[in-house]
Tab-separated table of C-alpha atoms in Angstrom:
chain	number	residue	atom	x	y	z
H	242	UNK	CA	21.393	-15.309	16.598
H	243	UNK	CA	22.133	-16.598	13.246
H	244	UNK	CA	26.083	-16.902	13.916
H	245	UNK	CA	24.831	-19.736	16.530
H	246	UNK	CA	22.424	-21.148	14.046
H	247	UNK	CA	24.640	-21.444	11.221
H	248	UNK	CA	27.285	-22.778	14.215
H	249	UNK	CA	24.808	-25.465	14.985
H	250	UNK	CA	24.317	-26.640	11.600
H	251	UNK	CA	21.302	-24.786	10.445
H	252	UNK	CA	21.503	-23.763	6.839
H	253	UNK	CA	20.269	-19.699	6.422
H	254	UNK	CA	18.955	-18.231	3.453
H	255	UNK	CA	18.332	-14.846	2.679
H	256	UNK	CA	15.306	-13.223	1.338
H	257	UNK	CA	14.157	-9.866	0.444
H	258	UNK	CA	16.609	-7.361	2.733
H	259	UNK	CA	20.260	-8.200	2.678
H	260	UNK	CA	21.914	-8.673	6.066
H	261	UNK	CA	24.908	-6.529	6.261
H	262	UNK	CA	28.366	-7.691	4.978
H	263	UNK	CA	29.907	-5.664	8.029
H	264	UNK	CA	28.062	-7.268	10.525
H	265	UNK	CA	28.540	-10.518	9.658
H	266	UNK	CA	31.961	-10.229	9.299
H	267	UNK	CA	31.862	-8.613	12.559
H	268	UNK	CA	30.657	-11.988	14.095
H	269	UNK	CA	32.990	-14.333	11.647
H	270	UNK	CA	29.772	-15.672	9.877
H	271	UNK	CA	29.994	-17.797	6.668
H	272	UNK	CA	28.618	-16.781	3.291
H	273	UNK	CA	24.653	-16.459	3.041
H	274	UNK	CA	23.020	-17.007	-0.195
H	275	UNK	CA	20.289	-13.746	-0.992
H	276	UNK	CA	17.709	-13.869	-3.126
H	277	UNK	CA	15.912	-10.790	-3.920
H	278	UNK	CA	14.715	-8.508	-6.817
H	279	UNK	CA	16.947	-5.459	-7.947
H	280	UNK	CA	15.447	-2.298	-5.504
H	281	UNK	CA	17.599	-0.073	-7.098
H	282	UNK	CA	16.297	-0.945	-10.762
H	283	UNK	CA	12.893	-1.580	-9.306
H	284	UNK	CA	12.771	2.625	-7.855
H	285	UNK	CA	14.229	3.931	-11.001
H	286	UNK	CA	11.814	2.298	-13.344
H	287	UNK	CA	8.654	3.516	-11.329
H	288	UNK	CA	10.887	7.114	-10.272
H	289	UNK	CA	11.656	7.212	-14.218
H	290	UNK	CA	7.955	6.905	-15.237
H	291	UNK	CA	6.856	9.961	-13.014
H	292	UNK	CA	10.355	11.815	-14.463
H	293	UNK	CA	8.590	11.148	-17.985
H	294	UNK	CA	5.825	13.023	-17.088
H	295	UNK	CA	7.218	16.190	-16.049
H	296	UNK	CA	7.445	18.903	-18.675
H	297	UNK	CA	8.675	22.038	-17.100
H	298	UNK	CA	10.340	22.834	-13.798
H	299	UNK	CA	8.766	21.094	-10.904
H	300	UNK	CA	10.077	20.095	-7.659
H	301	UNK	CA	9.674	16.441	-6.271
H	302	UNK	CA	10.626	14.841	-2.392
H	303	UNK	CA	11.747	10.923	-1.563
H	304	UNK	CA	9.589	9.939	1.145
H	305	UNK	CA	12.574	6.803	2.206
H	306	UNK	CA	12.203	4.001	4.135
H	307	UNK	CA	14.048	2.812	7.428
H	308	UNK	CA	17.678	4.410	6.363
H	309	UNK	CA	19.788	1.725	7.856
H	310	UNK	CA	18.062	-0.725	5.484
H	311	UNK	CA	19.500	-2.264	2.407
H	312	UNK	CA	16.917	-2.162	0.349
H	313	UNK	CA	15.660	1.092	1.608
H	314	UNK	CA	18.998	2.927	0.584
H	315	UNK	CA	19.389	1.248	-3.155
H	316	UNK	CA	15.473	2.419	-3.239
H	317	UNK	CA	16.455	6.174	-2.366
H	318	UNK	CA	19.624	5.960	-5.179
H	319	UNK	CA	17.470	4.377	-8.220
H	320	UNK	CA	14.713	7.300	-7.570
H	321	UNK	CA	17.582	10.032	-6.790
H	322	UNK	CA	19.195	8.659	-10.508
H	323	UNK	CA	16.315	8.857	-12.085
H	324	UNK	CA	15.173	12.280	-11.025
H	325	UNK	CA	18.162	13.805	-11.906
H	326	UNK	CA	18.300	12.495	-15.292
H	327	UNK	CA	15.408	15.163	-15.704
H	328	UNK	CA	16.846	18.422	-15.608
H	329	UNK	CA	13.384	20.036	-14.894
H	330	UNK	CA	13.464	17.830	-11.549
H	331	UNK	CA	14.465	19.694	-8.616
H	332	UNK	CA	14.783	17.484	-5.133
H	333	UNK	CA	13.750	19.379	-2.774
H	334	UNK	CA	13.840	17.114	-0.145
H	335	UNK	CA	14.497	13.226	1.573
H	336	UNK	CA	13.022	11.891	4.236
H	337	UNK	CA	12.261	8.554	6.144
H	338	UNK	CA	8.789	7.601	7.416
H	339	UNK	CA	10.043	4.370	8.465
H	340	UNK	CA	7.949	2.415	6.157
H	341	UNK	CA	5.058	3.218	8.030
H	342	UNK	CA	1.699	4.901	6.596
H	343	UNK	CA	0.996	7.291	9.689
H	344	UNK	CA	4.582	8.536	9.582
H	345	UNK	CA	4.283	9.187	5.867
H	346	UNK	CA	1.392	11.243	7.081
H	347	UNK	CA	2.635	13.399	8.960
H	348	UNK	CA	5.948	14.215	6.628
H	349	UNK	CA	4.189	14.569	4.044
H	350	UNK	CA	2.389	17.656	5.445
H	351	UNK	CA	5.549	18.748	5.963
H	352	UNK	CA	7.023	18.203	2.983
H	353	UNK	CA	4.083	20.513	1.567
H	354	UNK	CA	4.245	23.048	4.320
H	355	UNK	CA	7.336	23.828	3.558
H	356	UNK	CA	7.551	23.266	-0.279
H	357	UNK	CA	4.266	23.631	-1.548
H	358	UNK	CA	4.352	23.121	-4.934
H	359	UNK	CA	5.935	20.104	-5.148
H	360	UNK	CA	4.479	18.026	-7.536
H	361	UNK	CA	5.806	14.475	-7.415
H	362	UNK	CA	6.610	11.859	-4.932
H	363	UNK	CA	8.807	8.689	-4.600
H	364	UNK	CA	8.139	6.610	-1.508
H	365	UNK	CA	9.998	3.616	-1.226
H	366	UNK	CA	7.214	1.361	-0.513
H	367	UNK	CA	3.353	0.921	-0.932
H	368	UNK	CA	2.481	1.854	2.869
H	369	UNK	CA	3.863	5.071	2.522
H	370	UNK	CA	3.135	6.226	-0.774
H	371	UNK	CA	-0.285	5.163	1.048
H	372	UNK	CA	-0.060	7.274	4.164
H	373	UNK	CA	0.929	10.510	1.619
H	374	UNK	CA	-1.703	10.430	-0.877
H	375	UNK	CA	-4.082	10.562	2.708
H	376	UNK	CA	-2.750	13.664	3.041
H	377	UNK	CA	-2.362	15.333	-1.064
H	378	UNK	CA	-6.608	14.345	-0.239
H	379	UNK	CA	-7.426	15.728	3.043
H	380	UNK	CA	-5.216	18.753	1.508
H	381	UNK	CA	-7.006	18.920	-1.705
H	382	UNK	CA	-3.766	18.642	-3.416
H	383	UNK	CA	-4.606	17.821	-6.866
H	384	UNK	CA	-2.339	16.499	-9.551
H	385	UNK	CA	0.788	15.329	-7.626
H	386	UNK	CA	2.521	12.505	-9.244
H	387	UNK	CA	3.064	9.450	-6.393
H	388	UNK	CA	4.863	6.136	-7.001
H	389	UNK	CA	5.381	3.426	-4.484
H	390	UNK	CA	7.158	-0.531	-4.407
H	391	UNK	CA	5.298	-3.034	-3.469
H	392	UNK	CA	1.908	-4.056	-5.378
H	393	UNK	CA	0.212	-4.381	-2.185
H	394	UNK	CA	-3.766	-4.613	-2.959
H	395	UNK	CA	-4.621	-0.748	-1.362
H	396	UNK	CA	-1.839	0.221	-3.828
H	397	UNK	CA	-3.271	-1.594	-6.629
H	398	UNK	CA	-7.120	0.060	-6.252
H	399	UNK	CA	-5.138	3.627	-5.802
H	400	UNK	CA	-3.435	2.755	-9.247
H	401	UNK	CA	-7.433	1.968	-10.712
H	402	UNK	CA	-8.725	5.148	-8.737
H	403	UNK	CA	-5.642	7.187	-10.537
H	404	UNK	CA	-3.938	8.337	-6.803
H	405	UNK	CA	-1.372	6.323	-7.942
H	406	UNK	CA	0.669	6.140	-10.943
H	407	UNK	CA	2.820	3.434	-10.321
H	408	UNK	CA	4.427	0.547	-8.096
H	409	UNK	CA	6.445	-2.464	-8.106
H	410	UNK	CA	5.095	-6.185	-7.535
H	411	UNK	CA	8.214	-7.732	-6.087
H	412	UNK	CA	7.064	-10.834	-6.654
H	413	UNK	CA	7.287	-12.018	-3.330
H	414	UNK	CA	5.434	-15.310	-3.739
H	415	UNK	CA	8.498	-16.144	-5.925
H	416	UNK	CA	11.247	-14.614	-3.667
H	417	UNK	CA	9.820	-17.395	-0.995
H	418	UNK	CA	9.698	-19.984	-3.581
H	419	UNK	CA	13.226	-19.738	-4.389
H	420	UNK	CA	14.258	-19.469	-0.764
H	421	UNK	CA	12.443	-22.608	0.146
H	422	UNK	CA	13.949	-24.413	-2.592
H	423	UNK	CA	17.323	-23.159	-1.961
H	424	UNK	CA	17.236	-24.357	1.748
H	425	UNK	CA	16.158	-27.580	0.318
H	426	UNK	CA	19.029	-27.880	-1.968
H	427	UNK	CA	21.846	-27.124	0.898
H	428	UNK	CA	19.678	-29.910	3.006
H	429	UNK	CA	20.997	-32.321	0.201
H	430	UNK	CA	24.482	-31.176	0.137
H	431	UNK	CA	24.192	-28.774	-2.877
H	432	UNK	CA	26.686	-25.399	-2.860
H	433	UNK	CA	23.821	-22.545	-3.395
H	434	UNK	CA	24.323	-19.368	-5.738
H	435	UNK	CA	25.619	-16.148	-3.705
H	436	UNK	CA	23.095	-13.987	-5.467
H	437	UNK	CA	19.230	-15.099	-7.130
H	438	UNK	CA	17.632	-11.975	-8.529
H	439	UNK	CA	14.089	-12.316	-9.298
H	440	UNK	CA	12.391	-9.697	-12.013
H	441	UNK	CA	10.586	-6.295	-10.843
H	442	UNK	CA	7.435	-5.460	-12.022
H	443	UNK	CA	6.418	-2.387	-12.464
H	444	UNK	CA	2.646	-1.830	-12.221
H	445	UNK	CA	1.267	1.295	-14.055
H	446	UNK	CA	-1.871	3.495	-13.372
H	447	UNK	CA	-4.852	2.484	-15.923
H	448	UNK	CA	-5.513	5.028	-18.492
H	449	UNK	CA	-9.008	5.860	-19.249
């Protein structure tokens, strides 16, 4: 669909989840200009701020998003880096609920059913990291550490209520900023930057 778009004339831009080099060059398309934030850097900051926490061994899961996804995958490797810069961090496990809260759910119980004393999460985004902190309270599973990527507002009252220690505000209002105005500037004949990166945010649970 966009291979005849950009054939036709219409100028693409890019936002958020990058569309994959292979399969563009698979259909002969032309260069698309992305503009996104840094997922990788984003999932290691908030991964890293759980890692800080942990004093002695403790085992921790990756609760990933759709795996064929760009930005799910450089989510997975900035937690996976940051885990294992903590020798008392043991994965114990990695798996994909989709980005979808029910899903998270339901692995999530099985995460725990399996490995019980695992006490800290990543999930790739807010929805999840939702969906699993359900479950640590229907299971009276006190004390797990949980991070999530997004800033969505659920996440942000889970951050205030303390279920949450930490996510990342994309800045998404910006991301679409940017893309409108870069579609406005290939309009009037401008050559657009490959890449725009726009700054993560991580967003930290309030200490009382």
């Amino acid at each position: 669909v966009l291979k005849k778009a950009q054939d036709a004339g219409i100028q693409i831009v890019n936002i958020d989840n990058r569309l994959s080099a292979q399969a563009m060059t698979a259909v002969a398309m032309r260069p698309v200009p992305f503009i996104s934030v840094n997922n990788e850097k984003g999932a290691y900051q908030v991964a890293k701020f759980l890692a800080d926490q942990v004093k002695h061994p403790t085992e921790v899961a990756i609760v990933e998003g759709i795996r064929g996804a760009d930005n799910g995958q450089q989510r997975k490797r900035g937690a996976e880096r940051a885990f294992q810069e903590n020798s008392n961090l043991s994965v114990v496990a990695m798996e994909t609920a989709n980005w979808k809260i029910d899903e998270a759910y339901e692995v999530t119980a099985r995460l725990f059913q399996k490995d019980p004393d695992i006490g800290a999460l990543f999930c790739a985004n807010d929805m999840m990291a939702l969906g699993a902190i359900h479950y640590l309270k229907q299971a009276k599973k006190a004390g797990v550490l949980v991070a999530g990527f997004d800033a969505l507002d659920e996440a942000k009252k889970a951050l205030r209520e303390g279920s949450l220690q930490v996510t990342v505000d994309q800045q998404a209002a910006r991301q679409g900023y940017l893309g409108v105005r870069t579609a406005v500037d290939m309009l009037a004949g401008q050559r657009p930057a490959a890449l725009t990166r726009v700054e993560a945010l991580p967003l930290y649970r309030e200490r009382k």
